Coordinates of C-alpha atoms (C1' of nucleotides) in Angstrom, one line a residue:
Chain Y
M401 CA -46.2 -48.6 -52.1
R402 CA -42.5 -49.4 -52.1
K403 CA -40.4 -47.5 -54.4
S404 CA -37.4 -48.5 -56.6
R405 CA -33.9 -47.8 -55.3
E406 CA -33.5 -45.0 -58.0
E407 CA -36.9 -43.4 -56.9
T408 CA -36.1 -43.6 -53.3
A409 CA -32.8 -42.0 -53.8
R410 CA -34.3 -39.0 -55.7
T411 CA -37.2 -38.6 -53.1
R412 CA -34.5 -38.3 -50.4
R413 CA -32.6 -35.9 -52.3
H414 CA -35.5 -34.0 -52.9
I415 CA -36.5 -33.8 -49.3
V416 CA -33.0 -32.6 -48.5
E417 CA -33.2 -29.8 -51.2
T418 CA -36.8 -28.6 -50.2
G419 CA -35.7 -28.9 -46.4
A420 CA -32.7 -26.9 -47.3
V421 CA -34.6 -24.0 -48.5
E422 CA -37.4 -24.4 -45.7
L423 CA -34.8 -24.4 -43.0
R424 CA -33.4 -21.2 -44.4
R425 CA -36.8 -19.5 -44.6
N426 CA -38.0 -20.4 -41.2
G427 CA -34.9 -21.3 -39.1
I428 CA -33.8 -24.7 -37.4
A429 CA -36.0 -24.3 -34.7
G430 CA -39.1 -22.8 -36.8
T431 CA -39.1 -25.7 -39.4
G432 CA -41.1 -28.7 -38.7
L433 CA -40.9 -32.1 -40.2
V434 CA -44.4 -32.2 -41.4
E435 CA -43.9 -28.9 -43.4
V436 CA -40.5 -30.2 -44.8
M437 CA -42.3 -33.4 -46.0
A438 CA -45.3 -31.5 -47.2
A439 CA -43.0 -29.3 -49.2
A440 CA -41.6 -32.3 -50.7
G441 CA -44.9 -33.7 -51.9
L442 CA -44.9 -36.4 -49.0
T443 CA -46.5 -37.1 -45.6
Q444 CA -44.7 -36.9 -42.3
G445 CA -45.0 -40.6 -41.8
G446 CA -42.3 -41.6 -44.2
F447 CA -39.6 -39.4 -43.0
Y448 CA -37.9 -42.0 -41.0
R449 CA -37.2 -44.2 -43.8
H450 CA -34.9 -41.5 -44.8
F451 CA -33.3 -39.8 -42.0
D452 CA -32.7 -40.9 -38.4
S453 CA -33.9 -37.9 -36.7
K454 CA -34.6 -34.2 -37.5
D455 CA -31.0 -33.5 -36.5
A456 CA -29.9 -35.7 -39.3
L457 CA -31.8 -33.8 -41.7
V458 CA -30.7 -30.6 -40.3
T459 CA -27.0 -31.6 -40.9
E460 CA -27.7 -32.9 -44.4
C461 CA -29.7 -29.8 -45.4
L462 CA -27.2 -27.6 -44.0
A463 CA -24.4 -29.3 -45.9
N464 CA -26.4 -29.1 -49.2
A465 CA -27.2 -25.3 -48.6
L466 CA -23.5 -24.5 -47.6
D467 CA -22.3 -26.5 -51.1
S468 CA -24.7 -24.2 -53.1
L469 CA -23.2 -21.1 -51.7
R470 CA -19.7 -22.2 -52.2
A471 CA -20.7 -23.1 -56.0
S472 CA -22.4 -19.8 -56.5
I473 CA -19.2 -17.8 -55.1
Q474 CA -17.1 -20.0 -56.9
S475 CA -18.7 -19.6 -60.4
A476 CA -19.2 -16.0 -59.7
A477 CA -15.3 -15.5 -58.9
A478 CA -14.3 -17.9 -61.9
T479 CA -15.7 -15.4 -64.2
R480 CA -12.7 -13.0 -63.8
P481 CA -9.0 -13.7 -63.0
G482 CA -7.5 -12.9 -59.5
R483 CA -8.9 -10.0 -57.7
A484 CA -11.6 -9.1 -60.3
G485 CA -13.1 -12.2 -59.5
V486 CA -13.3 -11.6 -55.9
L487 CA -14.8 -8.3 -56.7
F488 CA -17.6 -9.7 -58.9
A489 CA -18.4 -12.2 -56.3
I490 CA -18.4 -9.8 -53.6
D491 CA -21.1 -7.9 -55.7
S492 CA -23.1 -10.8 -56.3
Y493 CA -23.1 -11.9 -52.5
L494 CA -24.1 -8.3 -51.6
S495 CA -26.9 -7.9 -54.1
E496 CA -30.5 -6.9 -53.3
A497 CA -31.3 -10.3 -55.0
H498 CA -29.5 -12.2 -52.4
L499 CA -31.0 -10.1 -49.9
K500 CA -34.4 -11.1 -50.6
S501 CA -33.4 -14.8 -51.5
E502 CA -34.8 -17.8 -49.4
S503 CA -32.1 -19.8 -50.7
G504 CA -29.1 -17.7 -49.7
C505 CA -26.2 -17.7 -47.5
P506 CA -26.9 -20.2 -44.4
F507 CA -24.6 -18.3 -42.3
V508 CA -26.7 -15.4 -42.6
A509 CA -29.9 -17.4 -42.6
L510 CA -29.0 -19.7 -39.8
G511 CA -26.0 -17.9 -38.0
S512 CA -27.3 -17.6 -34.6
E513 CA -28.9 -20.9 -34.5
L514 CA -25.6 -22.7 -36.1
A515 CA -23.7 -21.2 -32.8
R516 CA -26.2 -23.2 -30.6
A517 CA -26.2 -26.4 -32.8
G518 CA -24.6 -29.7 -31.9
R519 CA -21.1 -30.8 -32.7
E520 CA -21.7 -32.4 -36.0
V521 CA -23.7 -29.4 -37.5
R522 CA -21.1 -27.1 -36.2
D523 CA -18.3 -29.2 -37.8
V524 CA -20.2 -29.1 -41.2
A525 CA -20.6 -25.2 -40.9
S526 CA -17.0 -24.8 -40.0
D527 CA -15.5 -27.2 -42.9
A528 CA -17.6 -25.5 -45.4
F529 CA -16.6 -22.1 -44.3
L530 CA -12.7 -23.1 -44.5
K531 CA -13.6 -24.1 -47.7
L532 CA -15.0 -20.8 -48.7
V533 CA -12.0 -19.0 -47.5
D534 CA -9.9 -21.3 -49.5
V535 CA -12.2 -20.4 -52.8
I536 CA -11.7 -16.5 -51.8
A537 CA -8.3 -16.8 -51.2
A538 CA -7.2 -18.7 -54.5
H539 CA -8.4 -15.4 -56.1
L540 CA -6.0 -13.4 -54.1
D541 CA -2.9 -14.7 -55.8
D542 CA -0.5 -11.6 -55.6
V543 CA 0.0 -12.2 -52.0
G544 CA 1.3 -15.5 -50.4
P545 CA -1.3 -18.3 -49.4
V546 CA -1.1 -17.2 -45.7
A547 CA -1.7 -13.6 -46.3
A548 CA -4.5 -14.4 -48.7
K549 CA -6.3 -16.6 -46.3
K550 CA -6.1 -14.0 -43.6
E551 CA -7.6 -11.4 -46.0
A552 CA -10.5 -13.8 -47.1
L553 CA -11.4 -14.0 -43.4
V554 CA -11.8 -10.5 -43.3
L555 CA -13.7 -10.2 -46.5
L556 CA -16.0 -12.9 -45.5
S557 CA -16.7 -11.4 -42.2
T558 CA -17.8 -8.1 -43.7
M559 CA -20.0 -10.0 -46.4
V560 CA -21.8 -12.1 -43.7
G561 CA -22.0 -9.3 -41.2
A562 CA -23.4 -6.6 -43.8
M563 CA -26.0 -9.2 -44.9
S564 CA -27.3 -10.5 -41.4
L565 CA -27.6 -6.6 -40.6
A566 CA -29.3 -5.9 -44.0
R567 CA -31.9 -8.7 -43.4
L568 CA -32.9 -7.5 -40.0
I569 CA -33.3 -3.7 -40.6
S570 CA -36.7 -2.7 -41.1
D571 CA -35.9 0.5 -42.9
G572 CA -35.1 -0.4 -46.8
E573 CA -33.3 2.9 -47.4
V574 CA -30.8 2.0 -44.4
T575 CA -30.7 -1.6 -45.8
A576 CA -29.9 -0.5 -49.3
M577 CA -27.2 2.1 -48.3
L578 CA -25.7 -0.7 -45.8
L579 CA -24.9 -2.9 -49.0
A580 CA -24.0 -0.4 -51.1
Q581 CA -21.5 1.0 -48.5
A582 CA -19.9 -2.6 -47.8
R583 CA -19.6 -3.3 -51.6
K584 CA -17.9 0.1 -52.1
S585 CA -15.5 -0.5 -49.1
L586 CA -14.7 -4.0 -49.7
G587 CA -14.0 -2.8 -53.5
R588 CA -11.5 -0.6 -52.0
Q589 CA -10.0 -3.1 -49.7
V590 CA -9.7 -5.6 -52.3
R591 CA -8.1 -3.6 -54.9
E592 CA -5.7 -2.3 -52.4
G593 CA -5.2 -5.3 -50.8
A594 CA -2.0 -6.4 -52.2
A595 CA -0.5 -2.9 -51.4
A596 CA -1.7 -2.9 -48.0
S597 CA -0.4 -6.4 -47.3
R598 CA 2.8 -5.8 -48.7
R599 CA 3.1 -2.5 -46.4
A600 CA 1.8 -4.7 -43.3
K601 CA 5.1 -6.8 -43.6
Chain H
M980 CA -49.4 -12.2 -1.8
R981 CA -49.9 -9.0 -3.5
K982 CA -46.6 -7.2 -3.7
S983 CA -46.1 -3.2 -3.3
R984 CA -45.9 -1.1 -6.5
E985 CA -42.1 -0.6 -5.9
E986 CA -41.5 -4.4 -5.5
T987 CA -43.7 -5.0 -8.5
A988 CA -41.5 -2.6 -10.8
R989 CA -38.3 -4.2 -9.5
T990 CA -39.7 -7.7 -10.4
R991 CA -40.4 -6.6 -13.7
R992 CA -37.0 -5.1 -14.4
H993 CA -35.4 -8.2 -13.0
I994 CA -37.6 -10.5 -15.4
V995 CA -36.5 -8.4 -18.3
E996 CA -32.8 -8.4 -17.4
T997 CA -32.8 -12.4 -16.7
G998 CA -34.7 -12.5 -19.8
A999 CA -32.5 -10.7 -21.8
V1000 CA -29.6 -13.1 -20.5
E1001 CA -31.8 -16.5 -21.4
L1002 CA -32.7 -15.2 -24.7
R1003 CA -29.3 -14.6 -26.0
R1004 CA -28.3 -17.8 -24.2
N1005 CA -30.9 -20.0 -26.1
G1006 CA -32.4 -17.9 -28.8
I1007 CA -35.8 -16.6 -28.9
A1008 CA -37.5 -19.9 -30.4
G1009 CA -35.5 -21.8 -27.6
T1010 CA -36.2 -20.0 -24.7
G1011 CA -39.5 -20.8 -22.7
L1012 CA -41.4 -18.6 -20.2
V1013 CA -41.0 -21.6 -17.6
E1014 CA -37.3 -21.1 -17.9
V1015 CA -37.2 -17.0 -17.9
M1016 CA -39.4 -16.9 -14.8
A1017 CA -37.5 -19.7 -12.9
A1018 CA -34.3 -17.7 -13.9
A1019 CA -36.0 -14.6 -12.2
G1020 CA -36.7 -16.8 -9.0
L1021 CA -40.4 -17.1 -9.9
T1022 CA -43.2 -19.5 -11.5
Q1023 CA -44.7 -19.2 -14.9
G1024 CA -48.3 -18.2 -13.6
G1025 CA -47.3 -14.9 -12.7
F1026 CA -45.9 -13.8 -16.1
Y1027 CA -49.0 -12.6 -17.4
R1028 CA -49.2 -10.0 -14.7
H1029 CA -46.3 -8.3 -16.1
F1030 CA -46.4 -8.6 -20.0
D1031 CA -49.0 -9.3 -22.6
S1032 CA -47.4 -12.2 -24.5
K1033 CA -44.0 -13.8 -24.8
D1034 CA -43.5 -11.3 -27.8
A1035 CA -44.2 -8.2 -25.5
L1036 CA -41.3 -9.9 -23.3
V1037 CA -38.9 -10.5 -26.2
T1038 CA -39.4 -6.9 -27.5
E1039 CA -38.4 -5.4 -24.0
C1040 CA -35.5 -8.1 -23.3
L1041 CA -34.3 -7.0 -26.7
A1042 CA -34.5 -3.6 -26.2
N1043 CA -32.6 -4.1 -22.9
A1044 CA -29.8 -6.3 -24.4
L1045 CA -29.3 -3.6 -27.3
D1046 CA -29.3 -0.9 -24.7
S1047 CA -26.3 -2.8 -22.8
L1048 CA -24.7 -3.1 -26.1
R1049 CA -24.7 0.5 -26.9
A1050 CA -23.6 1.3 -23.4
S1051 CA -20.7 -0.9 -23.5
I1052 CA -19.5 0.3 -26.9
Q1053 CA -20.2 4.0 -25.9
S1054 CA -18.1 3.6 -23.0
A1055 CA -15.3 1.9 -24.6
A1056 CA -15.1 4.7 -27.2
A1057 CA -15.3 7.3 -24.7
T1058 CA -11.9 6.2 -23.0
R1059 CA -10.2 7.8 -25.8
P1060 CA -10.7 10.7 -28.3
G1061 CA -11.6 10.5 -32.0
R1062 CA -10.8 7.6 -34.1
A1063 CA -8.7 6.1 -31.0
G1064 CA -11.8 5.6 -29.3
V1065 CA -13.2 3.6 -32.2
L1066 CA -10.2 1.4 -32.3
F1067 CA -10.8 0.5 -28.5
A1068 CA -14.4 -0.2 -28.9
I1069 CA -13.7 -2.5 -31.8
D1070 CA -11.0 -4.5 -30.0
S1071 CA -13.1 -4.8 -26.9
Y1072 CA -16.0 -6.1 -29.2
L1073 CA -13.8 -8.6 -31.2
S1074 CA -12.5 -10.0 -27.8
E1075 CA -12.2 -13.5 -26.5
A1076 CA -14.5 -12.4 -23.4
H1077 CA -17.3 -11.1 -25.6
L1078 CA -17.0 -14.4 -27.6
K1079 CA -17.7 -16.4 -24.7
S1080 CA -20.0 -13.7 -23.0
E1081 CA -23.7 -14.8 -22.6
S1082 CA -24.8 -11.3 -22.7
G1083 CA -23.1 -9.9 -25.7
C1084 CA -24.3 -8.5 -29.0
P1085 CA -27.7 -9.4 -29.5
F1086 CA -27.2 -9.0 -33.4
V1087 CA -24.8 -11.8 -33.0
A1088 CA -26.8 -14.0 -30.6
L1089 CA -30.2 -13.5 -32.3
G1090 CA -29.2 -12.2 -35.6
S1091 CA -31.1 -14.8 -37.9
E1092 CA -34.0 -15.0 -35.7
L1093 CA -34.3 -11.1 -35.7
A1094 CA -34.8 -11.1 -39.5
R1095 CA -37.7 -13.3 -39.0
A1096 CA -39.3 -11.5 -36.4
G1097 CA -42.3 -9.6 -36.3
R1098 CA -42.7 -5.7 -37.1
E1099 CA -42.3 -4.2 -33.6
V1100 CA -38.9 -6.5 -33.0
R1101 CA -37.4 -5.5 -36.1
D1102 CA -38.0 -1.9 -35.5
V1103 CA -36.4 -2.2 -32.0
A1104 CA -33.4 -3.6 -33.4
S1105 CA -33.0 -1.3 -36.5
D1106 CA -33.4 1.8 -34.2
A1107 CA -30.9 0.4 -31.6
F1108 CA -28.7 -0.3 -34.9
L1109 CA -28.8 3.3 -36.1
K1110 CA -28.2 4.6 -32.7
L1111 CA -25.0 2.3 -32.7
V1112 CA -24.1 3.6 -36.1
D1113 CA -24.2 7.2 -34.7
V1114 CA -22.3 6.4 -31.4
I1115 CA -19.3 5.1 -33.8
A1116 CA -19.7 7.9 -36.5
A1117 CA -19.5 10.4 -33.5
H1118 CA -15.9 9.6 -33.0
L1119 CA -14.9 9.8 -36.7
D1120 CA -15.0 13.4 -36.3
D1121 CA -12.2 14.2 -39.1
V1122 CA -14.5 13.4 -41.8
G1123 CA -18.1 14.8 -42.4
P1124 CA -21.0 13.3 -40.7
V1125 CA -22.4 11.5 -43.7
A1126 CA -19.1 10.0 -44.5
A1127 CA -18.7 9.0 -41.0
K1128 CA -22.1 7.2 -40.8
K1129 CA -21.1 5.3 -43.9
E1130 CA -17.9 4.4 -42.6
A1131 CA -19.7 3.2 -39.3
L1132 CA -21.9 0.9 -41.2
V1133 CA -19.1 -1.2 -42.6
L1134 CA -17.2 -1.2 -39.4
L1135 CA -20.0 -2.4 -37.8
S1136 CA -20.9 -4.9 -40.3
T1137 CA -17.4 -6.5 -40.1
M1138 CA -17.3 -6.6 -36.4
V1139 CA -21.1 -8.4 -36.2
G1140 CA -20.1 -10.6 -39.1
A1141 CA -16.7 -11.7 -37.8
M1142 CA -18.3 -12.3 -34.2
S1143 CA -21.1 -14.3 -35.6
L1144 CA -18.7 -16.5 -37.5
A1145 CA -16.4 -16.7 -34.5
R1146 CA -19.4 -18.2 -32.7
L1147 CA -20.3 -20.7 -35.1
I1148 CA -16.9 -22.1 -36.1
S1149 CA -15.8 -25.4 -33.7
D1150 CA -11.8 -24.9 -34.2
G1151 CA -10.6 -22.8 -31.8
E1152 CA -7.8 -21.7 -33.6
V1153 CA -9.5 -20.5 -36.7
T1154 CA -11.8 -18.7 -34.5
A1155 CA -8.7 -16.8 -32.7
M1156 CA -7.2 -16.0 -36.0
L1157 CA -10.6 -14.8 -37.4
L1158 CA -10.9 -12.3 -34.6
A1159 CA -7.2 -11.4 -34.6
Q1160 CA -7.4 -10.9 -38.2
A1161 CA -10.6 -8.7 -38.2
R1162 CA -9.1 -6.6 -35.3
K1163 CA -5.9 -5.9 -37.2
S1164 CA -7.9 -5.1 -40.5
L1165 CA -10.5 -3.0 -38.9
G1166 CA -7.4 -1.2 -37.1
R1167 CA -5.8 -0.4 -40.5
Q1168 CA -9.1 0.7 -41.8
V1169 CA -9.8 2.9 -39.1
R1170 CA -6.4 4.5 -39.0
E1171 CA -6.4 5.1 -42.7
G1172 CA -10.1 5.8 -42.9
A1173 CA -10.0 9.5 -42.9
A1174 CA -7.4 9.6 -45.6
A1175 CA -9.1 7.0 -47.9
S1176 CA -12.4 8.8 -47.4
R1177 CA -10.7 12.1 -48.6
R1178 CA -9.0 10.2 -51.5
A1179 CA -12.7 8.5 -52.7
K1180 CA -14.2 12.2 -53.1
Chain J
dT419 C1' -55.8 7.6 11.8
dG420 C1' -58.7 3.5 11.4
dT421 C1' -61.8 0.5 9.1
dA422 C1' -63.8 -2.3 5.5
dC423 C1' -63.4 -3.7 1.0
dA424 C1' -61.2 -3.9 -3.5
dT425 C1' -57.1 -5.1 -6.0
dC426 C1' -54.0 -7.6 -7.9
dA427 C1' -48.8 -10.1 -7.6
dG428 C1' -47.8 -14.7 -7.4
dT429 C1' -48.9 -19.9 -7.0
dG430 C1' -50.0 -24.2 -9.1
dA431 C1' -52.8 -26.6 -11.9
dA432 C1' -54.8 -27.1 -16.3
dC433 C1' -55.9 -26.1 -21.2
dG434 C1' -55.1 -26.9 -26.2
dC435 C1' -51.9 -27.2 -29.4
dG436 C1' -47.9 -28.5 -32.3
dC437 C1' -43.8 -31.1 -31.9
dG438 C1' -40.6 -35.2 -33.1
dT439 C1' -41.2 -39.9 -33.0
dT440 C1' -43.3 -44.5 -33.3
dC441 C1' -46.3 -47.8 -35.4
dA442 C1' -49.8 -50.7 -38.1
dC443 C1' -50.6 -51.3 -42.5
dT444 C1' -50.3 -51.3 -47.5
dG445 C1' -48.6 -52.8 -51.8
dA446 C1' -45.0 -52.3 -55.2
dT447 C1' -40.1 -53.9 -55.4
dG448 C1' -36.2 -56.7 -54.8
dT449 C1' -34.6 -61.5 -53.7
dA450 C1' -33.9 -66.7 -53.7
dC451 C1' -34.6 -70.7 -55.9
Chain C
dT463 C1' -37.7 -66.9 -67.0
dG464 C1' -41.2 -67.5 -63.5
dT465 C1' -42.9 -68.3 -58.9
dA466 C1' -43.2 -67.3 -53.8
dC467 C1' -41.7 -64.7 -50.5
dA468 C1' -39.3 -61.0 -48.0
dT469 C1' -38.4 -56.3 -48.0
dC470 C1' -39.5 -51.6 -47.2
dA471 C1' -41.2 -46.5 -49.0
dG472 C1' -45.0 -44.1 -48.2
dT473 C1' -49.6 -43.5 -45.5
dG474 C1' -52.4 -42.0 -41.6
dA475 C1' -53.2 -42.1 -36.8
dA476 C1' -51.4 -42.3 -32.6
dC477 C1' -48.0 -41.2 -28.5
dG478 C1' -45.7 -38.4 -25.2
dC479 C1' -44.0 -34.1 -24.2
dG480 C1' -43.3 -29.1 -23.7
dC481 C1' -45.1 -24.7 -25.3
dG482 C1' -47.8 -20.4 -24.5
dT483 C1' -51.8 -19.4 -22.4
dT484 C1' -55.6 -19.3 -18.7
dC485 C1' -57.7 -19.7 -14.4
dA486 C1' -59.4 -20.2 -9.6
dC487 C1' -57.2 -19.0 -5.5
dT488 C1' -54.4 -16.7 -1.7
dG489 C1' -53.2 -13.2 1.1
dA490 C1' -50.7 -8.6 1.1
dT491 C1' -51.4 -3.8 -0.3
dG492 C1' -54.0 0.1 -1.9
dT493 C1' -58.2 2.9 -1.7
dA494 C1' -62.2 5.1 -0.2
dC495 C1' -64.9 6.7 3.6

DNA sequence: TGTACATCAGTGAACGCGCGTTCACTGATGTAC
DNA sequence: TGTACATCAGTGAACGCGCGTTCACTGATGTAC
């Protein structure tokens, strides 16, 4: 049953992609290899032809998921120039669709588990976060790059925090209010950001 | 080896308190009953004399941890009147001490696991969150109660998000910058909050 | 108040079960000549 | 280009191991009279 190199590579990519979804749905500890392989249409036995360990899979799936997040924020921001792009990216992130999504932000879906993860996993998460900061900061082009980065750090903190809390709150009305309020407040911050930053100097 | 009612109650409380710490250190899935009982100085066999299941323990430990959080924020805020109290509570929350603490905010330590938890656990988390919102909102007493609640929702989102991200980032310098920047930005928001809220009307 | 018995907190061992990992096997693909 | 052999992707079963849970047992505490 040996497969061609091309098909092997395709299978591997497929495992990573379905694994990236399963991991965000059930968490790192809550996701089994049998489950990931089954979701990819395979049996558990073949897993170790592609990866050294569960940890190696987690690292790759996380990198994949973080890349999706960056791509999605980047393309949302790219629809409008400067701060308007950031506003749009924020509204997309803090949407009901993202709230219910099973392939959303890994910082929300895996946040507390990532903090306890090994060196390699945390490095992947850290690097991806800094890239995300740069994506946002690049759109805050009416202040200096350092000020833009600092501003982006705080915007992302609120985004991740609001979505994390929205996910765990069981009362749908509060959830909706929280997201709406975060969008509103970040909107104000982003619009007034340049002025506030200037004032702060 | 039967113990007196008083001692039984003390033992139970002790299990919940040590369990609340273990749970935040290792996560829900990552914490075993053997480990919790050992941390309390007991053996696993006695566990079911106090709790119906691991889930029941988790619910109680979470409630305990959330109560500690509320008490700590409440007492920090109470040291100063009005918005100054909120500023102080924010700085305490976003401190290096809290970053390294093993008995800190459950929303940060368990966030992504809570979102996947059962009805009861999520209800406990939700109720505690709303109480926390009220604690903060009570100090934003120069705007109406509804505006104060909305403002508190966003402040807490940034606090939880910043601490969650700070915990998972492996670069200590970035972590410190993120916390510092969140403190600074929230400080500005809280100080200008009343004015901004009035403007928004 | 004292006595006899029931209760039950805590121990230590055992139970299924699911997990990550390993392995013998199959047969199509890749390689060497 | 064709042939013979080595490689290896994928299967299905098995492995230890740790987990949540159960249980027989012990002996101090609580209760009934």
